[in-house]
Amino acid sequence: MSEVPPTRMNQQIFKGKLKAAQGGHKLLKKKADALKVKFRDYAKNIAETKGGMATDASGAFFSLTQAEYAAGNFKQKVAEGSMTARVRVGAGVDNVAGVKLPVFTKYETGAAADNQSLGLVGGGKKIVAVREKFTVLLDMLIRLASLQTSFVTLDEALKVTNRRVNALENVTIPRIEGVLSYIGRELDELEREDFTRLKLVQGKKQEEEKAEQKKKEAAAKTKKPGKENDADITAAFDANDDEDVVF
């Protein structure tokens, strides 16, 4: 704090910094609250998705077992196909309180379906059921992957935001307030010193004026009264020079 000169300009500068820090703390607090709400929503959706996916996965693999039992081992025939993907995963971005979260979506490529002849000998309905159930399971996996990735990203953003909020609340704002308090104390001390100096100057000036007044009064008392009339006015005139007056 002693490195900051205690001046009015620095006081105004640090008041502006304090206002900006308090405004930033308020905004980051709101952002952290919004991220916490979204974080809880993602955690809830992940739990629900995982709970539903367990049932869907067990149903899909059980259906695969039934299809293999009905149609035989058709995995080799599937592997011999062109293996052109009919479904792909696209990545998007969702903005939550300034945080960009990845979002995965499924889209159709338009490729022709291979191995349509599977199940002609037997087990065709079971194979169709397997395809439908694994399609549902794929949708659940994509949704879970999107939720999990967004959850991890949101968790990191929430930690960073909380660290910034704590830094502003416990370090930056108290430090600025301490500097302002130091500048205020120093300015008050300077004002008291100036006031004391001014009082001393005024007191000395008043003492000089009183001393000058006393000198004037003493000089007026020591001066003799009627000194101007001590000389005889008639001595300057000669009576013989006057003419006689005849009545």
XYZ file of C-alpha atoms in Angstrom:
247
model
C 0.000 0.000 0.000
C 2.876 2.356 0.747
C 3.854 2.141 -2.928
C 0.648 3.947 -3.903
C 0.975 7.738 -3.547
C -1.906 9.025 -1.392
C -3.355 11.524 -3.839
C -6.865 12.469 -4.872
C -6.237 11.163 -8.382
C -5.182 7.726 -7.098
C -8.208 7.721 -4.828
C -10.507 8.267 -7.813
C -8.632 5.625 -9.831
C -8.984 3.002 -7.113
C -12.624 3.903 -6.583
C -13.166 3.117 -10.272
C -11.263 -0.157 -9.865
C -13.376 -1.066 -6.847
C -16.578 -0.359 -8.739
C -15.398 -2.460 -11.693
C -14.333 -5.320 -9.402
C -17.668 -5.287 -7.589
C -19.535 -5.257 -10.917
C -17.413 -8.139 -12.221
C -17.969 -10.070 -9.000
C -21.725 -9.600 -9.329
C -21.742 -10.792 -12.951
C -19.507 -13.785 -12.217
C -21.731 -14.697 -9.281
C -24.759 -14.715 -11.582
C -22.821 -16.759 -14.139
C -21.797 -19.275 -11.468
C -25.405 -19.600 -10.329
C -26.585 -20.190 -13.911
C -23.841 -22.782 -14.459
C -24.778 -24.551 -11.220
C -28.410 -24.824 -12.348
C -27.333 -26.188 -15.731
C -24.823 -28.494 -14.020
C -27.549 -30.040 -11.880
C -29.776 -30.462 -14.949
C -27.010 -32.290 -16.810
C -26.316 -34.532 -13.806
C -30.012 -35.405 -13.567
C -30.280 -36.108 -17.320
C -27.151 -38.278 -17.242
C -28.527 -40.335 -14.365
C -31.857 -40.785 -16.158
C -30.164 -41.644 -19.465
C -27.867 -44.203 -17.868
C -30.789 -45.776 -16.035
C -32.810 -46.096 -19.237
C -29.818 -47.203 -21.303
C -29.152 -50.166 -19.021
C -32.586 -51.560 -19.852
C -32.249 -50.753 -23.571
C -28.796 -52.344 -23.790
C -29.875 -55.548 -22.072
C -32.959 -55.717 -24.338
C -30.888 -55.103 -27.486
C -28.309 -57.792 -26.725
C -31.004 -60.252 -25.688
C -32.743 -59.562 -28.990
C -29.427 -60.215 -30.782
C -29.170 -63.564 -29.042
C -32.707 -64.433 -30.123
C -31.922 -63.436 -33.733
C -28.787 -65.582 -33.781
C -30.774 -68.462 -32.435
C -33.472 -68.007 -35.090
C -31.338 -67.043 -38.105
C -28.020 -68.564 -37.225
C -24.707 -66.734 -37.023
C -25.190 -63.835 -39.481
C -22.331 -61.643 -38.179
C -20.029 -62.860 -40.969
C -22.526 -61.826 -43.626
C -22.852 -58.383 -42.060
C -19.064 -57.994 -42.010
C -18.856 -58.934 -45.716
C -21.080 -56.013 -46.687
C -19.882 -52.610 -47.963
C -19.907 -51.252 -44.415
C -21.088 -47.831 -45.586
C -22.346 -45.800 -42.644
C -25.991 -44.829 -42.867
C -25.788 -42.805 -39.659
C -23.154 -40.297 -38.641
C -22.664 -38.077 -35.625
C -22.396 -34.310 -35.995
C -21.006 -31.887 -33.413
C -22.652 -28.597 -32.481
C -22.199 -25.951 -29.825
C -24.573 -24.854 -27.094
C -23.891 -21.540 -25.350
C -24.686 -21.490 -21.633
C -23.789 -18.245 -19.817
C -20.871 -17.662 -22.179
C -19.612 -21.258 -21.951
C -19.579 -23.231 -25.197
C -20.758 -26.786 -24.635
C -20.402 -29.502 -27.319
C -23.625 -31.127 -28.478
C -23.668 -34.341 -30.546
C -26.520 -35.073 -32.937
C -27.264 -37.991 -35.245
C -28.018 -37.498 -38.912
C -28.713 -39.837 -41.819
C -26.157 -40.064 -44.642
C -28.663 -41.380 -47.185
C -26.602 -44.483 -47.969
C -28.486 -47.588 -49.097
C -28.986 -50.289 -46.495
C -26.883 -53.405 -47.027
C -27.727 -56.984 -46.205
C -31.411 -56.618 -46.868
C -31.485 -60.291 -47.704
C -30.606 -61.316 -44.186
C -33.261 -63.435 -42.595
C -34.901 -64.662 -45.791
C -34.227 -68.220 -44.767
C -35.455 -67.638 -41.232
C -35.396 -65.175 -38.368
C -36.164 -62.115 -40.494
C -38.442 -60.533 -37.892
C -35.862 -61.065 -35.182
C -33.159 -59.357 -37.245
C -35.449 -56.364 -37.895
C -36.148 -56.170 -34.161
C -32.401 -56.256 -33.475
C -31.833 -53.422 -35.959
C -34.548 -51.282 -34.334
C -33.383 -51.900 -30.783
C -29.744 -51.166 -31.598
C -30.841 -47.973 -33.370
C -32.577 -46.857 -30.169
C -29.475 -47.831 -28.187
C -27.311 -45.799 -30.575
C -29.508 -42.743 -30.002
C -29.127 -43.217 -26.257
C -25.336 -43.545 -26.589
C -25.088 -40.369 -28.649
C -27.262 -38.480 -26.153
C -25.199 -39.806 -23.247
C -21.940 -38.877 -24.978
C -23.253 -35.342 -25.544
C -24.387 -35.036 -21.935
C -21.155 -36.462 -20.532
C -18.936 -34.188 -22.646
C -21.017 -31.120 -21.809
C -21.004 -32.133 -18.146
C -17.199 -32.328 -18.016
C -16.819 -29.007 -19.887
C -19.370 -27.356 -17.623
C -17.620 -28.692 -14.551
C -14.303 -27.142 -15.634
C -15.989 -23.817 -16.469
C -17.762 -23.823 -13.100
C -14.471 -24.427 -11.260
C -12.788 -21.565 -13.131
C -15.731 -19.239 -12.466
C -15.783 -20.119 -8.768
C -12.040 -19.494 -8.523
C -12.508 -16.069 -10.105
C -15.404 -15.258 -7.787
C -13.354 -16.280 -4.748
C -10.319 -14.328 -5.983
C -12.395 -11.169 -6.426
C -14.246 -11.648 -3.150
C -11.302 -12.596 -0.932
C -8.260 -11.014 -2.594
C -8.890 -8.288 -5.150
C -11.753 -6.364 -3.535
C -10.257 -6.423 0.016
C -6.897 -5.277 -1.406
C -8.493 -2.345 -3.252
C -10.527 -1.451 -0.157
C -7.330 -1.540 1.899
C -5.588 0.805 -0.558
C -8.580 3.173 -0.462
C -8.564 3.086 3.335
C -4.845 3.851 3.374
C -5.253 6.744 0.914
C -8.195 8.102 2.936
C -6.197 8.024 6.177
C -3.203 9.692 4.567
C -5.362 12.401 2.979
C -7.077 13.058 6.307
C -3.692 13.337 7.971
C -2.520 15.765 5.303
C -5.677 17.835 5.754
C -5.096 17.966 9.521
C -1.482 19.010 8.957
C -2.568 21.734 6.533
C -5.219 22.927 8.984
C -2.706 23.013 11.833
C -0.177 24.856 9.662
C -2.818 27.355 8.599
C -3.852 27.949 12.209
C -0.222 28.536 13.168
C 0.251 31.005 10.312
C -2.945 32.839 11.223
C -1.966 32.910 14.913
C 1.460 34.296 14.090
C -0.083 36.911 11.837
C -2.535 37.932 14.552
C 0.307 38.197 17.065
C 2.247 40.437 14.676
C -0.821 42.611 14.160
C -1.333 42.895 17.949
C 2.334 43.776 18.455
C 2.104 46.444 15.748
C -1.056 47.836 17.339
C 0.629 47.990 20.739
C 3.568 49.865 19.226
C 1.229 52.406 17.687
C -0.644 52.871 20.955
C 2.611 53.278 22.896
C 3.887 55.850 20.382
C 0.642 57.807 20.664
C 0.867 57.874 24.481
C 4.490 59.084 24.580
C 3.773 62.080 22.304
C 3.339 65.444 24.387
C -0.029 67.178 23.988
C -0.119 70.885 22.800
C 3.477 70.905 21.619
C 2.522 72.804 18.511
C 1.305 75.812 20.687
C 4.465 76.132 22.802
C 5.891 78.915 20.619
C 4.536 82.465 21.228
C 2.495 83.491 18.237
C 2.615 87.251 19.150
C 6.420 87.233 19.077
C 6.313 87.255 15.303
C 4.546 90.623 15.241
C 5.900 94.152 16.117
C 3.424 96.478 17.822
C 5.229 99.624 16.598
C 4.409 98.778 13.008
C 0.694 99.287 13.613
C -0.795 102.660 12.809
C -2.670 104.588 15.425
C -6.371 104.294 15.287
C -8.289 107.581 15.821
C -11.825 107.413 16.997
